[in-house]
Short mmCIF file of N, CA and C and ligand atoms in Angstrom, two decimals:
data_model
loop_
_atom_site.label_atom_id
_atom_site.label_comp_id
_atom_site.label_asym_id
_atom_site.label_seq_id
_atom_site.Cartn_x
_atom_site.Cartn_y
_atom_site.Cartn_z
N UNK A 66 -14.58 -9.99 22.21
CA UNK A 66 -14.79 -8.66 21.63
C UNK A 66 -15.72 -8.77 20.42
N UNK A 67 -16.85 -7.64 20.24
CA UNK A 67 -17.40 -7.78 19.15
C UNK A 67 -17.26 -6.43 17.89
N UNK A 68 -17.31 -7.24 16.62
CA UNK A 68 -17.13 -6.46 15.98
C UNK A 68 -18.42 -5.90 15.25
N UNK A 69 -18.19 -4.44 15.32
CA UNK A 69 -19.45 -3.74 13.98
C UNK A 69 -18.90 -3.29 13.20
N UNK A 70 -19.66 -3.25 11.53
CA UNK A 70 -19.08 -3.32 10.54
C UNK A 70 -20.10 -2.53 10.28
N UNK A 71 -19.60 -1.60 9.22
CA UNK A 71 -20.37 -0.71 8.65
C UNK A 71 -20.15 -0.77 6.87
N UNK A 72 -20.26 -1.05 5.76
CA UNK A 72 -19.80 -0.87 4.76
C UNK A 72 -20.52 -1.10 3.47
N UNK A 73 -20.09 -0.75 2.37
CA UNK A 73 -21.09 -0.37 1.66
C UNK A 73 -20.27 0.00 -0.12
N UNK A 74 -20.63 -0.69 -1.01
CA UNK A 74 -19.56 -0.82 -2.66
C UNK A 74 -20.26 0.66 -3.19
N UNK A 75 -21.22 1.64 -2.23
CA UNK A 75 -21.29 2.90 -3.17
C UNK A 75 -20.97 4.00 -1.97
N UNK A 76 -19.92 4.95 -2.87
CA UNK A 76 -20.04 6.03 -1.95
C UNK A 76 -21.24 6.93 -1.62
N UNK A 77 -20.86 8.12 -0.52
CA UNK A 77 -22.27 9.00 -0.36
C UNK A 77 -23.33 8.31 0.45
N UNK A 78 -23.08 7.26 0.79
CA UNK A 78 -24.54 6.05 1.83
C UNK A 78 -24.18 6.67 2.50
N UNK A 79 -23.49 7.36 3.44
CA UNK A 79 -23.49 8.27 4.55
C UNK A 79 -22.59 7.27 5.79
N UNK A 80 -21.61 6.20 5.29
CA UNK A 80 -21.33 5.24 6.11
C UNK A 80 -20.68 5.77 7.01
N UNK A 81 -19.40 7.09 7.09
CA UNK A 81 -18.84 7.71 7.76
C UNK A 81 -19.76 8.54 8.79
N UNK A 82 -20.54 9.06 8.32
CA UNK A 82 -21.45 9.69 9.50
C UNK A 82 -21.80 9.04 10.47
N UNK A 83 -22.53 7.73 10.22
CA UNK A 83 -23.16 6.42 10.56
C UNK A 83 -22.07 6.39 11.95
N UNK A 84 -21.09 5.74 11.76
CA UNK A 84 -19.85 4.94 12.07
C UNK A 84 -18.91 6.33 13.18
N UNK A 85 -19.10 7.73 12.61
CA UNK A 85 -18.93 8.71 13.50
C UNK A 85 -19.92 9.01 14.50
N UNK A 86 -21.35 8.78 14.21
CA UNK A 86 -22.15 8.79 15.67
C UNK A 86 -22.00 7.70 16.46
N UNK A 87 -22.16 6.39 15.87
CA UNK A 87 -21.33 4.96 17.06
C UNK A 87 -20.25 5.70 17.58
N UNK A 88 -19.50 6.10 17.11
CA UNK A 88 -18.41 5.94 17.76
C UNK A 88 -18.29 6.93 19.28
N UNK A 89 -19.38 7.69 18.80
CA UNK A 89 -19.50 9.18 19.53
C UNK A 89 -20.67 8.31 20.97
N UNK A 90 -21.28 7.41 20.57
CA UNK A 90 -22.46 6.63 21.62
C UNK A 90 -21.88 5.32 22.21
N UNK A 91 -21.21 4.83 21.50
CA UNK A 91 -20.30 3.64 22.36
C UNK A 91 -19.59 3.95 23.16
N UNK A 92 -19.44 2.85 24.18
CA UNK A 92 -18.52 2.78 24.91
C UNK A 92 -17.65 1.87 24.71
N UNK A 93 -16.28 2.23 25.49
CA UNK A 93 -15.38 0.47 25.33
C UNK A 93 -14.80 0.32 24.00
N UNK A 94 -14.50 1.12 23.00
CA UNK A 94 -14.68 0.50 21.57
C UNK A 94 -13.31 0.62 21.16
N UNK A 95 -12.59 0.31 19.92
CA UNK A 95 -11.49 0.87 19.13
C UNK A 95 -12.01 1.07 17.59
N UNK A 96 -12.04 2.24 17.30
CA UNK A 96 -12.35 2.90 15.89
C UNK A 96 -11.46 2.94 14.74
N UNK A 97 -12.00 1.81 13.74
CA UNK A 97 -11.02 1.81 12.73
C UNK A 97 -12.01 2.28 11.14
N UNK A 98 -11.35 3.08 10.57
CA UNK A 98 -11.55 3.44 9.04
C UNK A 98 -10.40 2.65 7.79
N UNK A 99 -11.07 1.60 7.86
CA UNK A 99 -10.08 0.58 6.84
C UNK A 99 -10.33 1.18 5.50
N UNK A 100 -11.31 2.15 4.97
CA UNK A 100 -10.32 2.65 3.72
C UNK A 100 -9.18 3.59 3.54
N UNK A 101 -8.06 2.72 3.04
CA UNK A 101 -7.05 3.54 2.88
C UNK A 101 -6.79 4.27 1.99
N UNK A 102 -7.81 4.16 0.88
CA UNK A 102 -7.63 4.79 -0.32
C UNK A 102 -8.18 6.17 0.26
N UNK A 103 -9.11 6.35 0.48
CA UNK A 103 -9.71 7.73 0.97
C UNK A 103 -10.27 7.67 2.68
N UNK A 104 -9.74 7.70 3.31
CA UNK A 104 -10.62 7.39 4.56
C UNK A 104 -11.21 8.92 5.19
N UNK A 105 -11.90 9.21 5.27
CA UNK A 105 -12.96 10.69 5.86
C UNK A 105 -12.99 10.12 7.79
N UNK A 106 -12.96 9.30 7.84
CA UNK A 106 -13.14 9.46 9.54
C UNK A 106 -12.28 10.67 10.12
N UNK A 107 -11.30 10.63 9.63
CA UNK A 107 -10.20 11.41 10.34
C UNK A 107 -10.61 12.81 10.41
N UNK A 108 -11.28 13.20 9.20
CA UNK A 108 -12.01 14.45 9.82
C UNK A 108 -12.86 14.53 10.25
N UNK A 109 -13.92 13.96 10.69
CA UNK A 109 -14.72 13.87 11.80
C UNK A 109 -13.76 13.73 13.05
N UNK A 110 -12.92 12.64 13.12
CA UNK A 110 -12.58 12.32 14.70
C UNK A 110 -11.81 13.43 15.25
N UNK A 111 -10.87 14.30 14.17
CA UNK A 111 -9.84 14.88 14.35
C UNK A 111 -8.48 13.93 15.39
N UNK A 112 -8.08 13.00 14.52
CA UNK A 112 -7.13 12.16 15.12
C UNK A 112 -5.82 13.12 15.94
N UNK A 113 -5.12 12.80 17.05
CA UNK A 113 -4.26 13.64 17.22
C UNK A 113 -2.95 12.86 16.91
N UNK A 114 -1.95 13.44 16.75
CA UNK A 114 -0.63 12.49 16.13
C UNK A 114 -0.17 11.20 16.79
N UNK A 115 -0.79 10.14 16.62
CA UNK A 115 -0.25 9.13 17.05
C UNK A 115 0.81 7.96 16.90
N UNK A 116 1.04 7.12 16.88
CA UNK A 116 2.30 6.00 16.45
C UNK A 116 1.97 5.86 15.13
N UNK A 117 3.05 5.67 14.32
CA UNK A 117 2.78 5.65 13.12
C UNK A 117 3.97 4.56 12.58
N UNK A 118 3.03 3.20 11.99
CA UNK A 118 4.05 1.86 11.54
C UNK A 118 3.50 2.06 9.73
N UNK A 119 4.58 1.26 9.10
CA UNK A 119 4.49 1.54 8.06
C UNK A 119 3.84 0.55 7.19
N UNK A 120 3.11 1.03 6.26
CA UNK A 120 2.57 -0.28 5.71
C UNK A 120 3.20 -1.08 4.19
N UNK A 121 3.49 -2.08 4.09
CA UNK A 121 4.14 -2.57 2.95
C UNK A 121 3.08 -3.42 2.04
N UNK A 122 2.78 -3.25 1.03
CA UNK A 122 1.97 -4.18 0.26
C UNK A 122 2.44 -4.13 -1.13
N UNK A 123 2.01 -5.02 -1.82
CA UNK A 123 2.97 -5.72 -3.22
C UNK A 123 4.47 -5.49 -3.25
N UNK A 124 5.04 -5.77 -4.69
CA UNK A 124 6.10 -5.98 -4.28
C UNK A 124 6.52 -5.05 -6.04
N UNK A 125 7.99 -5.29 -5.64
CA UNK A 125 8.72 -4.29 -7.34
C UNK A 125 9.88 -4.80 -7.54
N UNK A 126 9.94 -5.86 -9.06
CA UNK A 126 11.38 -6.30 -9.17
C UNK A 126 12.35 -5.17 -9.33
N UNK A 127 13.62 -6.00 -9.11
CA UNK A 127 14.95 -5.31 -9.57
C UNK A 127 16.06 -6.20 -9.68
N UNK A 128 16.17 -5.79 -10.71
CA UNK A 128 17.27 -6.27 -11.57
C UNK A 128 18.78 -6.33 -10.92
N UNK A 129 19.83 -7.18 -10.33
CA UNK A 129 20.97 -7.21 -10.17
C UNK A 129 21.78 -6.91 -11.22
N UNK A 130 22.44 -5.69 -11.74
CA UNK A 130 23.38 -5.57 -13.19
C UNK A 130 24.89 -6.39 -12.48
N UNK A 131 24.79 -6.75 -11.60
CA UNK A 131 25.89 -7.31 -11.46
C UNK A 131 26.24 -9.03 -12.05
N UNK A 132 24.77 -9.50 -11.67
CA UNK A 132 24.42 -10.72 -12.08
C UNK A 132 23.54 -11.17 -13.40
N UNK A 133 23.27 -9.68 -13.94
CA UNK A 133 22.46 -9.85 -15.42
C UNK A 133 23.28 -10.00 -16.70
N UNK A 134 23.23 -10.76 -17.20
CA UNK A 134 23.94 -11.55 -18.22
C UNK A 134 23.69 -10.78 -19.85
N UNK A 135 22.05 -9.77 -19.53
CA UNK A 135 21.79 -9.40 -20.70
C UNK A 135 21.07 -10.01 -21.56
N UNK A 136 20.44 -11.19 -21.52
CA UNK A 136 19.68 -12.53 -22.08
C UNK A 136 18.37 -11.42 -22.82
N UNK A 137 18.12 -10.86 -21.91
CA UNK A 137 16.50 -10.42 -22.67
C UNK A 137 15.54 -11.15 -22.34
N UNK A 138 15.70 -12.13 -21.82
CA UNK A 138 14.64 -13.33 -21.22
C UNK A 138 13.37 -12.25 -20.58
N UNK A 139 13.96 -11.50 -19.46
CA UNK A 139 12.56 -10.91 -18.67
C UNK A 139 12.01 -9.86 -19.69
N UNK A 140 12.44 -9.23 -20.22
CA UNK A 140 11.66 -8.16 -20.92
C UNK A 140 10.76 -8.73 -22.29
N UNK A 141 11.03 -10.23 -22.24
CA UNK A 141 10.09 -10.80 -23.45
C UNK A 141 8.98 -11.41 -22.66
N UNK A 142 9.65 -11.58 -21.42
CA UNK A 142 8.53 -12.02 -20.79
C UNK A 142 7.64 -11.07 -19.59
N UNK A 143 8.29 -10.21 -19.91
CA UNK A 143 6.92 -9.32 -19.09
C UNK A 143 5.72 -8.99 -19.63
N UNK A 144 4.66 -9.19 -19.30
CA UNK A 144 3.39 -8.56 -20.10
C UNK A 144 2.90 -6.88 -19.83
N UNK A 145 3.71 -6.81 -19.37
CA UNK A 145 3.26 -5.48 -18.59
C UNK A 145 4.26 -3.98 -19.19
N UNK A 146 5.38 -4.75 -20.30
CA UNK A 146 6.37 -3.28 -20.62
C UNK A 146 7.05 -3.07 -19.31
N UNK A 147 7.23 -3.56 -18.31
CA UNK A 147 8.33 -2.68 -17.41
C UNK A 147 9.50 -3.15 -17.37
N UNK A 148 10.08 -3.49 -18.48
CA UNK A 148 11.65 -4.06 -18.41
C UNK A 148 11.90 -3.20 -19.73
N UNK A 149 12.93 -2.17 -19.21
CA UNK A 149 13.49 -1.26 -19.73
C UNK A 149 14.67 -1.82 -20.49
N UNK A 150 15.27 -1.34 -21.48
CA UNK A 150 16.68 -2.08 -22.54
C UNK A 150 17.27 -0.35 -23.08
N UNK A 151 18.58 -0.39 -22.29
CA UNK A 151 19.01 0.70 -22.81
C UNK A 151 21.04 0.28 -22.79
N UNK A 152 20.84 0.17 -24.17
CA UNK A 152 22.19 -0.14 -25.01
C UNK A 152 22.80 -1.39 -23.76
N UNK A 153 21.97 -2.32 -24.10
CA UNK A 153 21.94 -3.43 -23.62
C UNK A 153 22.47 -3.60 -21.91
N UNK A 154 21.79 -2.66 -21.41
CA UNK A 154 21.25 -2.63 -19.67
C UNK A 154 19.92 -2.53 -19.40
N UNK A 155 19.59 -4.13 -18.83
CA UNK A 155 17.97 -4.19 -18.48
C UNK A 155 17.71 -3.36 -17.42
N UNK A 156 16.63 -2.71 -17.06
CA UNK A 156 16.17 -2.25 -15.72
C UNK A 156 14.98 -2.21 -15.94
N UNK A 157 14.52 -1.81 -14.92
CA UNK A 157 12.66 -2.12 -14.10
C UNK A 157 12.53 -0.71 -14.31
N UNK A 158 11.49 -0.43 -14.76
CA UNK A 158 10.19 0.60 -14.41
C UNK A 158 9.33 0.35 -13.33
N UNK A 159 9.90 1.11 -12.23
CA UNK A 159 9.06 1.04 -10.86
C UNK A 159 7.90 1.02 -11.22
N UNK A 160 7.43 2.28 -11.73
CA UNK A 160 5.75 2.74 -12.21
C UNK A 160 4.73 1.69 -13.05
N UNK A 161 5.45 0.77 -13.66
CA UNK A 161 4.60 0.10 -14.89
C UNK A 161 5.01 -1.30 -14.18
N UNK A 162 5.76 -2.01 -12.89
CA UNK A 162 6.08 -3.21 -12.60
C UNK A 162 4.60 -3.34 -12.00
N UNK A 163 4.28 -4.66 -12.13
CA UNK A 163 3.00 -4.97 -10.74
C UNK A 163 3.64 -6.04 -9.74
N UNK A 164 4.81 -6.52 -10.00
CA UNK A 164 4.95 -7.54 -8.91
C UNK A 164 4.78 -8.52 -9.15
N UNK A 165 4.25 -9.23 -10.26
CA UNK A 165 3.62 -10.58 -10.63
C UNK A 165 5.05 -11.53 -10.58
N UNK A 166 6.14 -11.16 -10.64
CA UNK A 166 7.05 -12.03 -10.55
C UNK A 166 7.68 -13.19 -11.51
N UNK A 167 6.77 -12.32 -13.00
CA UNK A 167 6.94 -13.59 -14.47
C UNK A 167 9.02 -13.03 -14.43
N UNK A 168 8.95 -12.00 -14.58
CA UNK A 168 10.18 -12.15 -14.79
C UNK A 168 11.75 -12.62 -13.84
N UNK A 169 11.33 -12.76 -12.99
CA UNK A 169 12.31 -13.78 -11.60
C UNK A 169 12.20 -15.03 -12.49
N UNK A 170 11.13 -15.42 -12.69
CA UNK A 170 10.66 -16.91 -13.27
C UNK A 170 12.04 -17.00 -14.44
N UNK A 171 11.47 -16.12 -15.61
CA UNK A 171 12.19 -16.81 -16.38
C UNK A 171 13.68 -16.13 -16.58
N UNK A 172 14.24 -15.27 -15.50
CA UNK A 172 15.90 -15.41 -15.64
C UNK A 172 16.45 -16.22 -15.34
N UNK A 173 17.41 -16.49 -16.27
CA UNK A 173 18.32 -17.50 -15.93
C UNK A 173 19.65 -17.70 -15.22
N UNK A 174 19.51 -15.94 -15.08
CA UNK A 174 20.87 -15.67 -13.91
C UNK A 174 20.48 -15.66 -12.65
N UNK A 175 19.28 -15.50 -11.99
CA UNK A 175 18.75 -15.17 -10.95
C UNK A 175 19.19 -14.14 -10.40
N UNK A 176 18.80 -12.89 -11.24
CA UNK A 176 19.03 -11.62 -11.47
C UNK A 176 18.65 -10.27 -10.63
N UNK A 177 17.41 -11.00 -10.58
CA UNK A 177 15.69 -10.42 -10.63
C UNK A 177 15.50 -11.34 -9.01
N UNK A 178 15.31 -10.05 -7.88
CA UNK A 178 14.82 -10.02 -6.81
C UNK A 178 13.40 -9.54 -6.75
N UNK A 179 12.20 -9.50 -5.96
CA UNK A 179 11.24 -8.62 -5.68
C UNK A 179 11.08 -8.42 -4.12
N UNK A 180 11.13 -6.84 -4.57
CA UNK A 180 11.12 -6.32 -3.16
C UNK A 180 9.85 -5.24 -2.23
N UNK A 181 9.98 -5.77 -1.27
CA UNK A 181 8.66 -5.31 -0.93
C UNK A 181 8.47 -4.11 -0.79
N UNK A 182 7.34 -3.15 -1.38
CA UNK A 182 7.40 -1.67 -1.26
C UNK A 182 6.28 -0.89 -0.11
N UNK A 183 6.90 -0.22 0.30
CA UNK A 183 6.33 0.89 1.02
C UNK A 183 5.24 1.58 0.86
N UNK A 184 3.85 1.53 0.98
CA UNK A 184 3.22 2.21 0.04
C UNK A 184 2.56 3.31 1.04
N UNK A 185 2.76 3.05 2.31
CA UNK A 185 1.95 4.39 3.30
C UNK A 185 2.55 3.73 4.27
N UNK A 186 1.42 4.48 5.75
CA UNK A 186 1.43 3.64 7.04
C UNK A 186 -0.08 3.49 7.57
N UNK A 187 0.06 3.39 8.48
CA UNK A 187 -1.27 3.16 9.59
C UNK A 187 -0.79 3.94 10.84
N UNK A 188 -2.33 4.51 11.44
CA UNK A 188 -1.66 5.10 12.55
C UNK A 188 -2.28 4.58 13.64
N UNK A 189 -2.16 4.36 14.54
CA UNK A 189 -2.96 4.57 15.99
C UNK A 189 -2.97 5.64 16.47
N UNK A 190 -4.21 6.42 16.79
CA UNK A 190 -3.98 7.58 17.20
C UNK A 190 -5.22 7.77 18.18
N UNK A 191 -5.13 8.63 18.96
CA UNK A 191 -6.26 8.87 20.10
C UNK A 191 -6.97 9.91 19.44
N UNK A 192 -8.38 10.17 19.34
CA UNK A 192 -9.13 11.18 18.90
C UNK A 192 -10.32 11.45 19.63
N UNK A 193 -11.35 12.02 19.00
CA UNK A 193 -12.39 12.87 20.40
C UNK A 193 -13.16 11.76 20.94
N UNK A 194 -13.21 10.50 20.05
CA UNK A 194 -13.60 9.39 20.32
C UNK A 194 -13.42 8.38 21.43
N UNK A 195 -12.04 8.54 21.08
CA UNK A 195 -11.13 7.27 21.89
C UNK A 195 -9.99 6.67 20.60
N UNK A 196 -9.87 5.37 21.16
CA UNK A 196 -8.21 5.00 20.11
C UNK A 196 -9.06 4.59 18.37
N UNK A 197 -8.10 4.98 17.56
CA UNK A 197 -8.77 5.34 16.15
C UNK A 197 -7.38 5.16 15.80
N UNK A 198 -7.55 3.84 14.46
CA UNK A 198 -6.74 3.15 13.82
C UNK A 198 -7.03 3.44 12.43
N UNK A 199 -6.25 4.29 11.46
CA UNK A 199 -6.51 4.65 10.34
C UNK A 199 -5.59 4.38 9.19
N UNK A 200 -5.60 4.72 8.07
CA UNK A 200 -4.66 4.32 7.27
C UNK A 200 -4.27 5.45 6.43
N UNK A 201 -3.26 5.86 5.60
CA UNK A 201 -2.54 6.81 4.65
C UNK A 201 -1.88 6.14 3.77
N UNK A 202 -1.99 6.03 2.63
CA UNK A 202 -1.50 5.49 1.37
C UNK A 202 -0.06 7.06 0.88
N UNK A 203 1.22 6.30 0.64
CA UNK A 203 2.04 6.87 0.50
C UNK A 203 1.70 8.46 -0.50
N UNK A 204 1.74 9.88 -0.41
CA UNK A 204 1.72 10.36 -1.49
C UNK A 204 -0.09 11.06 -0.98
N UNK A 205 -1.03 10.69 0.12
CA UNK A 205 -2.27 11.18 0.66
C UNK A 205 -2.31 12.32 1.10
N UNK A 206 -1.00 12.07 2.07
CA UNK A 206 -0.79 13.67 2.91
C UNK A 206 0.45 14.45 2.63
N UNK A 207 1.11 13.94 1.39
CA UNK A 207 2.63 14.59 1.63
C UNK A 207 2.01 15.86 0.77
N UNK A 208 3.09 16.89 1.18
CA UNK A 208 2.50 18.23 0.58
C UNK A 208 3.99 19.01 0.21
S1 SF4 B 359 7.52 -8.37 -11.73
FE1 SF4 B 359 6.10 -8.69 -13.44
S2 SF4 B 359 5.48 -6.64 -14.02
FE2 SF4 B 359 7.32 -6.41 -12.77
S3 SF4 B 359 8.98 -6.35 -14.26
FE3 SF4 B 359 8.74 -8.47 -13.59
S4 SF4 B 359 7.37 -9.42 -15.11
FE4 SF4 B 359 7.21 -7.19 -15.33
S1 SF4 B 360 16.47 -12.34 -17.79
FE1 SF4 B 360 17.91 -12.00 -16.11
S2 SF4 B 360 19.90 -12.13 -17.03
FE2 SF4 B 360 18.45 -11.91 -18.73
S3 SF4 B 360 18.39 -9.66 -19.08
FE3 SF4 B 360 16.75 -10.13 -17.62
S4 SF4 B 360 17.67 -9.84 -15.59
FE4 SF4 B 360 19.36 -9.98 -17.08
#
């Protein structure tokens, strides 16, 4: 199987247009729009509802209060502020964690899990094209 690649570090090059007439002149093909941050194929192809798997990327500690001792260890060692201290109960700030995992490191209760988060899906879906593999970042389409 061969692959064509279309891509390009500035928007507006017209790569979607490009990549919507291939798709419209090929034969044989499977059509994918790997940006998930914004992907525009989908309105050109008009995807119709297809399988939809979920996609997981980075990760978000959390704290066991069952097994947290209260040390303070992770919240001195986060660089990032997301270890919360409220009348001496640590917890995570989903929003401000990145996953880096300094603070698993240095508890000493082994407290501190990281867990993998949900952040969209991917779909396979059939469109005017043929099969068209796209992506949705959690929070793209919810309304
Ligand atoms: S995983 Fe990293 S960013 Fe998240 S709370 Fe722990 S040290 Fe902070
Ligand atoms: S380092 Fe571990 S035991 Fe200490 S406060 Fe943080 S989670 Fe609790």
């Amino acid at each position: 199987m061969k692959e064509l690649v279309v891509l390009s570090g500035k928007g507006d090059t017209g790569k979607t247009t490009l990549v919507a007439s291939l798709a419209g002149a090929l034969q044989r093909k499977i059509i994918v729009d790997c940006d998930v941050d914004a992907p525009d194929l989908p309105v050109l192809l008009e995807p119709k509802t297809g399988r939809v798997f979920p996609f997981t990327g980075g990760k978000k500690a959390r704290i066991d209060q069952k097994v947290c001792n209260g040390c303070g260890e992770c919240l001195r060692a986060c660089r990032f502020g997301a270890i919360l201290e409220n009348n001496g109960l640590f917890e995570v700030d989903p929003i401000r964690c990145e996953g880096c995992g300094v603070c698993k490191l240095a508890c000493p209760s082994n407290a501190v899990t990281l867990e993998d988060q949900r952040n969209g899906e991917y779909i396979v879906a059939n469109s005017l094209f043929g099969s068209f593999v796209y992506g949705a970042l959690r929070g793209m389409h919810d309304s």
